[in-house]
Amino acid sequence: MFELCIFDLDNTLIHTDDLKEIRESLANNDDEGILDDLSEALEEDVDRIIYSQDLIQEIISRHPNIFLIIFTRSPRSYTEAVLAWAYPDIEWDMLVCYEDVRPTKPYGKGIHYAMKEFDIDDLERVIMIGDTDVDIKAAYNAGCFAVLDKSGWPYKYAQGHWNALGLIPDAIINSPEIILDVLDEPCKFLPSLECLLSSDYIISKRFDKLNHFIPKAIGGDTTTFPIYSAGRNFSNYESLSYKRYEHSLTNSIENNKSSTNFPAQWISSLREFLRTECAGFFGATTTIITCVPHRPGRVPRLEHLLNQLMISLANDPIEHCNVILVPDLLAYRDGVRSQHGEHLSHGDRFMNVRDHLITGNVSKLALADKVLVVDDVVTTGASLIYASKYLKDAGARNVILFALAKNISDILR
């Protein structure tokens, strides 16, 4: 499938945090003395290599027609020296280094530069593997398949690591050898709903869980509100135009923004989430399912989605998972504003929901072990956060928050 396999260098292929000063001193520079210092420093860490030479050779053996590229923000002299030390028997097809493209990561220009060099114009044939958010942003900006490899991550994550997870890459791996499976069958690494929309026979159980917070500016603290998602919705920004184009879930959400009958894949993904997060291990558990409510006067889209789900569950129950639909558990007061339509700011979105969301029919909460609240697209998380907060205040024991898609906003802002 892939014709161009692009690797980040630092902390993806090789641990290099200790080489930062040397790396920076080699920008537009090939001073022999500094390169000698680099050679000595490379030898000081016996566990420096993350991707072994044998693994790179295995990629070449399995995919003899694939081009292997390095795309790095490091200088060329540094890059060549590090690669020669770590992979003496590997002949890389191209190096795209600090001096070669402007702007460099997080822009995707270096990826398009490599594609042009090898006359590849199909972005589905290109894969980028990296360890931080700048790598994922570059892949998104270019429009290719993005792999986040956590193999080289430290015990304590840096902000670039958390940001990378928040971007929900196409694939997330935690061992270098898994890249062989990604290259063979990338679809199965996608989030659940994207996989279902992209394949008729592969099932993914991947649901990304990201912590959200109430902004401190309106009284929030460090309390986390985990929200699961089954995929991504790419916003209509220029920085995402290549990635958004023909993206299965983004298009599916756009095509169903006024629907009352939804694709079977949406139901299948919801069922898989219920099976994964709500079914009991040894006996049945009871889950109330509800949704972020519609604004007064609007079509109750999500309520229709849950009705469709309940029909599916009646026809084909999930073992050890009793589900009760309570569509009126949440509602909005009159006066609630449109979060998206009125282009509310981050803080205004939270205040809008905080001041207008209410609970109802809360006596039903005593019937359930868990409450699952469903939304279509999560952006700030305000609606789901206050749904959780108010339901717990009303007596819910365990509230689980779920969105069909996590919104991915302007990556170059």
Short mmCIF file of C-alpha atoms in Angstrom, two decimals:
data_model
loop_
_atom_site.label_atom_id
_atom_site.label_comp_id
_atom_site.label_asym_id
_atom_site.label_seq_id
_atom_site.Cartn_x
_atom_site.Cartn_y
_atom_site.Cartn_z
CA MET A 1 0.00 0.00 0.00
CA PHE A 2 2.62 2.56 1.06
CA GLU A 3 5.28 3.76 -1.36
CA LEU A 4 6.91 6.39 0.84
CA CYS A 5 7.82 5.64 4.48
CA ILE A 6 9.03 8.76 6.29
CA PHE A 7 10.71 8.64 9.70
CA ASP A 8 11.46 11.39 12.15
CA LEU A 9 14.98 10.97 13.54
CA ASP A 10 15.41 12.33 17.06
CA ASN A 11 13.72 10.22 19.75
CA THR A 12 11.86 8.25 17.11
CA LEU A 13 14.67 6.15 15.66
CA ILE A 14 17.30 7.03 18.26
CA HIS A 15 17.37 8.58 21.76
CA THR A 16 19.08 11.95 21.33
CA ASP A 17 17.99 14.27 24.15
CA ASP A 18 21.56 14.40 25.43
CA LEU A 19 22.81 15.53 22.01
CA LYS A 20 20.79 18.76 21.89
CA GLU A 21 23.73 21.16 22.31
CA ILE A 22 25.84 19.37 19.70
CA ARG A 23 22.89 19.17 17.32
CA GLU A 24 22.20 22.89 17.50
CA SER A 25 25.87 23.77 17.02
CA LEU A 26 25.91 21.86 13.71
CA ALA A 27 23.22 23.99 12.05
CA ASN A 28 24.65 25.00 8.65
CA ASN A 29 27.94 23.65 9.94
CA ASP A 30 30.07 20.54 9.39
CA ASP A 31 32.92 21.36 11.74
CA GLU A 32 35.08 18.25 12.11
CA GLY A 33 35.76 18.90 15.78
CA ILE A 34 32.07 19.07 16.63
CA LEU A 35 31.39 15.95 14.56
CA ASP A 36 34.12 14.15 16.52
CA ASP A 37 32.39 15.21 19.74
CA LEU A 38 29.16 13.81 18.31
CA SER A 39 30.78 10.47 17.53
CA GLU A 40 32.09 10.20 21.08
CA ALA A 41 28.73 11.17 22.58
CA LEU A 42 26.87 8.59 20.50
CA GLU A 43 28.99 5.83 22.02
CA GLU A 44 28.21 6.87 25.59
CA ASP A 45 24.66 5.45 25.60
CA VAL A 46 24.49 1.72 24.91
CA ASP A 47 20.67 1.84 24.78
CA ARG A 48 20.44 4.75 22.38
CA ILE A 49 18.94 2.94 19.39
CA ILE A 50 15.14 2.56 19.34
CA TYR A 51 14.66 1.13 15.83
CA SER A 52 17.30 -1.53 15.27
CA GLN A 53 19.10 -1.89 11.98
CA ASP A 54 17.59 -5.38 11.71
CA LEU A 55 14.09 -3.89 11.92
CA ILE A 56 14.80 -1.34 9.18
CA GLN A 57 16.17 -4.16 7.03
CA GLU A 58 13.01 -6.18 7.72
CA ILE A 59 10.90 -3.26 6.45
CA ILE A 60 13.00 -3.19 3.28
CA SER A 61 12.70 -6.98 2.90
CA ARG A 62 8.92 -6.97 3.24
CA HIS A 63 8.42 -3.85 1.15
CA PRO A 64 11.24 -3.84 -1.43
CA ASN A 65 9.62 -1.08 -3.48
CA ILE A 66 9.11 1.35 -0.61
CA PHE A 67 11.25 4.49 -0.35
CA LEU A 68 12.70 5.17 3.12
CA ILE A 69 12.99 8.86 4.00
CA ILE A 70 14.23 10.82 7.00
CA PHE A 71 12.37 14.09 7.67
CA THR A 72 14.00 15.96 10.53
CA ARG A 73 14.49 19.46 11.86
CA SER A 74 18.10 18.53 12.65
CA PRO A 75 21.06 19.73 10.54
CA ARG A 76 22.27 17.58 7.66
CA SER A 77 25.80 17.05 9.01
CA TYR A 78 24.37 15.84 12.32
CA THR A 79 21.76 13.66 10.62
CA GLU A 80 24.25 11.97 8.32
CA ALA A 81 26.63 11.27 11.20
CA VAL A 82 23.93 9.81 13.46
CA LEU A 83 22.50 7.60 10.71
CA ALA A 84 25.95 6.36 9.69
CA TRP A 85 26.63 5.39 13.30
CA ALA A 86 23.28 3.71 13.98
CA TYR A 87 22.57 2.18 10.56
CA PRO A 88 25.86 1.57 8.75
CA ASP A 89 24.29 -0.93 6.34
CA ILE A 90 21.16 1.07 5.48
CA GLU A 91 21.02 3.26 2.40
CA TRP A 92 18.31 5.84 2.99
CA ASP A 93 16.58 7.00 -0.16
CA MET A 94 16.39 10.64 0.90
CA LEU A 95 17.16 12.94 3.83
CA VAL A 96 15.05 16.06 4.32
CA CYS A 97 16.92 18.10 6.91
CA TYR A 98 16.90 21.51 8.57
CA GLU A 99 18.62 23.18 5.62
CA ASP A 100 16.41 21.65 2.93
CA VAL A 101 12.91 23.08 3.40
CA ARG A 102 11.32 26.23 4.78
CA PRO A 103 9.14 26.16 6.67
CA THR A 104 9.98 22.84 8.29
CA LYS A 105 7.85 20.89 10.79
CA PRO A 106 5.12 21.31 11.92
CA TYR A 107 4.46 22.23 8.29
CA GLY A 108 4.21 19.34 5.86
CA LYS A 109 6.31 20.91 3.12
CA GLY A 110 9.14 18.41 3.66
CA ILE A 111 6.74 15.52 3.01
CA HIS A 112 5.50 17.06 -0.24
CA TYR A 113 9.14 17.74 -1.15
CA ALA A 114 9.93 14.03 -0.84
CA MET A 115 6.77 13.04 -2.72
CA LYS A 116 7.77 15.26 -5.62
CA GLU A 117 11.28 13.80 -5.66
CA PHE A 118 9.89 10.28 -6.16
CA ASP A 119 6.95 11.30 -8.36
CA ILE A 120 4.31 10.18 -5.85
CA ASP A 121 1.07 12.15 -5.85
CA ASP A 122 -1.26 9.82 -3.91
CA LEU A 123 -1.21 10.82 -0.23
CA GLU A 124 -2.69 7.45 0.75
CA ARG A 125 0.65 5.96 -0.32
CA VAL A 126 2.61 8.03 2.21
CA ILE A 127 3.20 7.31 5.91
CA MET A 128 4.99 9.45 8.50
CA ILE A 129 6.28 8.03 11.80
CA GLY A 130 7.22 10.37 14.64
CA ASP A 131 7.20 10.79 18.41
CA THR A 132 5.77 14.26 19.12
CA ASP A 133 3.05 16.65 18.10
CA VAL A 134 5.21 18.42 15.49
CA ASP A 135 5.50 15.15 13.56
CA ILE A 136 1.76 14.49 13.67
CA LYS A 137 1.02 18.09 12.67
CA ALA A 138 3.40 17.80 9.72
CA ALA A 139 1.69 14.60 8.59
CA TYR A 140 -1.76 16.18 8.96
CA ASN A 141 -0.65 19.33 7.15
CA ALA A 142 0.71 17.23 4.29
CA GLY A 143 -2.34 14.94 4.35
CA CYS A 144 -0.60 11.58 4.82
CA PHE A 145 -1.04 8.70 7.29
CA ALA A 146 0.29 9.73 10.71
CA VAL A 147 1.84 7.25 13.15
CA LEU A 148 2.67 8.26 16.71
CA ASP A 149 5.37 5.96 18.09
CA LYS A 150 5.63 6.10 21.89
CA SER A 151 8.54 3.63 22.07
CA GLY A 152 11.07 6.31 22.99
CA TRP A 153 8.88 8.28 25.39
CA PRO A 154 10.16 9.02 28.90
CA TYR A 155 8.26 7.92 32.00
CA LYS A 156 7.07 11.50 32.52
CA TYR A 157 5.48 12.85 29.35
CA ALA A 158 6.41 16.28 28.02
CA GLN A 159 3.82 18.68 26.61
CA GLY A 160 4.66 17.62 23.06
CA HIS A 161 3.68 14.06 23.96
CA TRP A 162 0.34 15.04 25.47
CA ASN A 163 -0.37 17.30 22.50
CA ALA A 164 0.36 14.45 20.11
CA LEU A 165 -2.18 12.21 21.84
CA GLY A 166 -4.71 15.03 21.65
CA LEU A 167 -4.35 15.11 17.87
CA ILE A 168 -5.53 11.46 17.69
CA PRO A 169 -3.06 10.17 15.08
CA ASP A 170 -4.10 7.57 12.53
CA ALA A 171 -2.12 4.97 14.45
CA ILE A 172 -0.52 4.88 17.89
CA ILE A 173 2.13 2.27 18.65
CA ASN A 174 4.35 1.61 21.67
CA SER A 175 6.88 -0.80 20.19
CA PRO A 176 8.97 -0.34 17.04
CA GLU A 177 8.16 -3.82 15.72
CA ILE A 178 4.48 -2.91 15.45
CA ILE A 179 5.30 -0.63 12.52
CA LEU A 180 5.49 -3.80 10.41
CA ASP A 181 1.80 -4.46 11.14
CA VAL A 182 0.90 -0.84 10.43
CA LEU A 183 2.58 -1.03 7.04
CA ASP A 184 0.76 -4.28 6.25
CA GLU A 185 -2.72 -3.33 7.47
CA PRO A 186 -3.02 0.33 8.50
CA CYS A 187 -6.81 0.37 8.68
CA LYS A 188 -6.99 -1.80 11.78
CA PHE A 189 -5.02 0.82 13.75
CA LEU A 190 -7.54 3.60 13.03
CA PRO A 191 -10.07 4.70 15.67
CA SER A 192 -13.16 2.47 15.76
CA LEU A 193 -15.62 4.44 13.66
CA GLU A 194 -13.05 5.46 11.05
CA CYS A 195 -12.04 1.84 10.64
CA LEU A 196 -15.68 0.79 10.19
CA LEU A 197 -16.23 3.47 7.56
CA SER A 198 -13.02 2.52 5.73
CA SER A 199 -13.30 -1.27 5.74
CA ASP A 200 -16.07 -3.83 5.47
CA TYR A 201 -14.20 -6.56 7.31
CA ILE A 202 -11.71 -5.08 9.82
CA ILE A 203 -12.89 -4.23 13.33
CA SER A 204 -10.97 -1.77 15.51
CA LYS A 205 -11.57 -1.54 19.24
CA ARG A 206 -9.70 1.74 19.51
CA PHE A 207 -11.45 4.48 21.45
CA ASP A 208 -9.18 7.38 22.41
CA LYS A 209 -9.64 8.76 25.93
CA LEU A 210 -8.57 12.37 26.47
CA ASN A 211 -8.85 14.40 29.65
CA HIS A 212 -10.72 17.69 29.46
CA PHE A 213 -10.94 20.50 32.02
CA ILE A 214 -13.17 23.39 32.98
CA PRO A 215 -11.16 26.59 32.27
CA LYS A 216 -9.67 28.21 35.35
CA ALA A 217 -10.98 31.57 34.12
CA ILE A 218 -14.53 30.47 34.93
CA GLY A 219 -13.75 28.63 38.15
CA GLY A 220 -12.25 25.38 36.94
CA ASP A 221 -9.50 23.47 38.70
CA THR A 222 -7.42 20.37 38.01
CA THR A 223 -10.42 18.03 38.01
CA THR A 224 -10.27 15.88 34.88
CA PHE A 225 -13.21 14.84 32.75
CA PRO A 226 -12.18 11.93 30.50
CA ILE A 227 -13.97 11.88 27.14
CA TYR A 228 -13.79 8.92 24.76
CA SER A 229 -14.01 9.34 21.01
CA ALA A 230 -14.40 6.93 18.10
CA GLY A 231 -12.57 9.04 15.52
CA ARG A 232 -11.81 12.53 14.26
CA ASN A 233 -13.59 15.40 12.60
CA PHE A 234 -11.17 17.68 10.75
CA SER A 235 -12.18 21.34 10.80
CA ASN A 236 -12.32 23.42 7.65
CA TYR A 237 -8.94 25.14 8.04
CA GLU A 238 -6.35 25.56 5.32
CA SER A 239 -3.78 23.75 7.47
CA LEU A 240 -5.97 20.63 7.37
CA SER A 241 -7.24 20.83 3.80
CA TYR A 242 -5.25 17.82 2.56
CA LYS A 243 -6.20 15.67 5.55
CA ARG A 244 -9.85 16.70 5.50
CA TYR A 245 -10.24 15.88 1.82
CA GLU A 246 -12.10 12.56 1.49
CA HIS A 247 -11.64 11.79 5.21
CA SER A 248 -14.30 9.17 5.90
CA LEU A 249 -15.65 10.29 9.27
CA THR A 250 -15.43 14.02 8.59
CA ASN A 251 -17.51 13.50 5.46
CA SER A 252 -19.92 11.16 7.23
CA ILE A 253 -20.59 13.74 9.94
CA GLU A 254 -21.06 16.48 7.36
CA ASN A 255 -23.44 14.31 5.34
CA ASN A 256 -25.53 13.50 8.42
CA LYS A 257 -25.68 16.89 10.14
CA SER A 258 -29.45 17.06 9.49
CA SER A 259 -30.19 13.33 9.54
CA THR A 260 -32.61 11.40 11.69
CA ASN A 261 -31.43 8.06 10.30
CA PHE A 262 -27.74 7.29 10.64
CA PRO A 263 -25.16 5.00 9.01
CA ALA A 264 -24.96 1.44 10.31
CA GLN A 265 -21.29 2.02 11.13
CA TRP A 266 -22.23 4.65 13.73
CA ILE A 267 -24.42 2.09 15.47
CA SER A 268 -21.73 -0.59 15.26
CA SER A 269 -19.18 1.70 16.87
CA LEU A 270 -21.56 2.60 19.69
CA ARG A 271 -22.25 -1.08 20.24
CA GLU A 272 -18.54 -1.84 20.40
CA PHE A 273 -18.04 0.94 22.94
CA LEU A 274 -20.86 -0.41 25.10
CA ARG A 275 -19.34 -3.88 24.90
CA THR A 276 -15.90 -2.54 25.81
CA GLU A 277 -16.76 -0.06 28.58
CA CYS A 278 -20.19 -0.99 29.94
CA ALA A 279 -20.62 -4.77 29.83
CA GLY A 280 -19.96 -6.72 33.04
CA PHE A 281 -17.29 -9.38 33.25
CA PHE A 282 -19.10 -11.99 35.33
CA GLY A 283 -22.65 -10.68 35.43
CA ALA A 284 -24.91 -8.11 33.88
CA THR A 285 -24.50 -4.40 34.51
CA THR A 286 -27.13 -1.78 33.80
CA THR A 287 -26.27 1.34 31.86
CA ILE A 288 -28.50 4.33 31.26
CA ILE A 289 -27.76 5.89 27.90
CA THR A 290 -28.60 9.49 27.12
CA CYS A 291 -27.22 12.27 24.96
CA VAL A 292 -26.25 15.90 24.89
CA PRO A 293 -29.67 17.51 24.35
CA HIS A 294 -30.79 19.47 21.33
CA ARG A 295 -31.41 23.17 21.68
CA PRO A 296 -35.08 24.18 22.00
CA GLY A 297 -36.74 24.22 18.60
CA ARG A 298 -34.10 22.05 16.95
CA VAL A 299 -34.46 18.51 15.58
CA PRO A 300 -33.50 15.93 18.25
CA ARG A 301 -30.82 14.28 16.09
CA LEU A 302 -28.92 12.45 18.80
CA GLU A 303 -32.15 11.18 20.33
CA HIS A 304 -32.93 9.61 16.94
CA LEU A 305 -29.45 8.07 16.91
CA LEU A 306 -30.02 6.49 20.31
CA ASN A 307 -33.44 5.20 19.27
CA GLN A 308 -31.73 3.52 16.32
CA LEU A 309 -29.16 2.03 18.70
CA MET A 310 -31.88 0.67 20.99
CA ILE A 311 -33.56 -1.08 18.06
CA SER A 312 -30.23 -2.72 17.26
CA LEU A 313 -29.78 -3.80 20.89
CA ALA A 314 -33.31 -5.23 21.02
CA ASN A 315 -32.60 -7.32 17.94
CA ASP A 316 -29.09 -8.33 19.04
CA PRO A 317 -28.42 -7.80 22.76
CA ILE A 318 -24.90 -7.41 24.15
CA GLU A 319 -24.08 -10.07 26.73
CA HIS A 320 -23.91 -8.81 30.33
CA CYS A 321 -25.01 -5.33 29.24
CA ASN A 322 -28.50 -4.08 30.05
CA VAL A 323 -29.17 -0.69 28.48
CA ILE A 324 -31.95 1.72 29.41
CA LEU A 325 -32.62 4.73 27.19
CA VAL A 326 -33.52 7.89 29.11
CA PRO A 327 -33.53 10.65 26.48
CA ASP A 328 -34.86 13.36 28.82
CA LEU A 329 -32.15 13.08 31.45
CA LEU A 330 -30.66 16.34 30.18
CA ALA A 331 -32.17 19.44 28.57
CA TYR A 332 -31.30 23.02 27.70
CA ARG A 333 -33.18 26.00 29.03
CA ASP A 334 -34.52 28.60 26.62
CA GLY A 335 -31.87 31.14 25.77
CA VAL A 336 -29.02 28.71 25.18
CA ARG A 337 -26.83 29.92 22.33
CA SER A 338 -25.46 27.95 19.40
CA GLN A 339 -21.88 27.00 20.28
CA HIS A 340 -20.75 26.63 16.68
CA GLY A 341 -23.19 28.86 14.82
CA GLU A 342 -22.44 31.92 16.96
CA HIS A 343 -18.67 31.24 17.00
CA LEU A 344 -18.50 31.38 20.79
CA SER A 345 -15.07 31.65 22.38
CA HIS A 346 -13.65 28.83 24.48
CA GLY A 347 -14.72 30.40 27.77
CA ASP A 348 -18.11 31.51 26.45
CA ARG A 349 -18.89 27.95 25.37
CA PHE A 350 -18.40 26.71 28.91
CA MET A 351 -20.46 29.50 30.46
CA ASN A 352 -23.22 28.98 27.91
CA VAL A 353 -23.54 25.30 28.83
CA ARG A 354 -23.01 25.88 32.55
CA ASP A 355 -25.85 28.38 32.72
CA HIS A 356 -28.38 26.56 30.53
CA LEU A 357 -27.95 22.80 30.91
CA ILE A 358 -30.33 21.15 33.39
CA THR A 359 -31.15 17.62 34.52
CA GLY A 360 -34.54 15.90 34.58
CA ASN A 361 -36.08 12.51 35.31
CA VAL A 362 -33.19 11.89 37.71
CA SER A 363 -35.11 9.26 39.69
CA LYS A 364 -34.06 6.84 36.93
CA LEU A 365 -30.42 7.19 38.00
CA ALA A 366 -31.01 4.76 40.86
CA LEU A 367 -31.65 1.99 38.31
CA ALA A 368 -28.19 2.07 36.77
CA ASP A 369 -24.59 1.20 37.54
CA LYS A 370 -23.37 3.58 34.86
CA VAL A 371 -24.62 6.49 32.77
CA LEU A 372 -23.32 6.90 29.22
CA VAL A 373 -23.68 10.38 27.71
CA VAL A 374 -23.28 10.56 23.92
CA ASP A 375 -22.38 13.52 21.70
CA ASP A 376 -21.57 13.65 18.00
CA VAL A 377 -18.49 15.93 17.91
CA VAL A 378 -16.52 17.07 20.95
CA THR A 379 -14.63 20.35 20.62
CA THR A 380 -14.04 22.00 23.99
CA GLY A 381 -15.90 19.27 25.84
CA ALA A 382 -18.15 21.80 27.60
CA SER A 383 -21.45 19.99 26.97
CA LEU A 384 -20.17 16.60 28.10
CA ILE A 385 -18.27 18.02 31.06
CA TYR A 386 -21.29 19.76 32.54
CA ALA A 387 -23.47 16.76 31.73
CA SER A 388 -21.13 14.66 33.87
CA LYS A 389 -20.94 17.25 36.63
CA TYR A 390 -24.70 17.79 36.90
CA LEU A 391 -25.59 14.09 36.64
CA LYS A 392 -23.15 13.24 39.43
CA ASP A 393 -24.64 16.05 41.51
CA ALA A 394 -28.04 14.41 40.90
CA GLY A 395 -26.84 11.01 42.13
CA ALA A 396 -25.24 9.21 39.19
CA ARG A 397 -22.53 6.85 40.42
CA ASN A 398 -20.43 6.53 37.29
CA VAL A 399 -20.76 8.80 34.25
CA ILE A 400 -18.98 7.86 31.02
CA LEU A 401 -18.59 10.49 28.29
CA PHE A 402 -18.45 9.53 24.62
CA ALA A 403 -18.31 11.38 21.29
CA LEU A 404 -18.40 9.92 17.83
CA ALA A 405 -15.57 12.26 16.85
CA LYS A 406 -13.01 14.58 18.40
CA ASN A 407 -12.73 17.85 16.52
CA ILE A 408 -9.24 18.61 15.20
CA SER A 409 -8.77 22.36 14.84
CA ASP A 410 -6.17 24.53 13.10
CA ILE A 411 -2.86 22.73 13.68
CA LEU A 412 -0.70 25.70 12.69
CA ARG A 413 -2.40 28.31 14.84
#
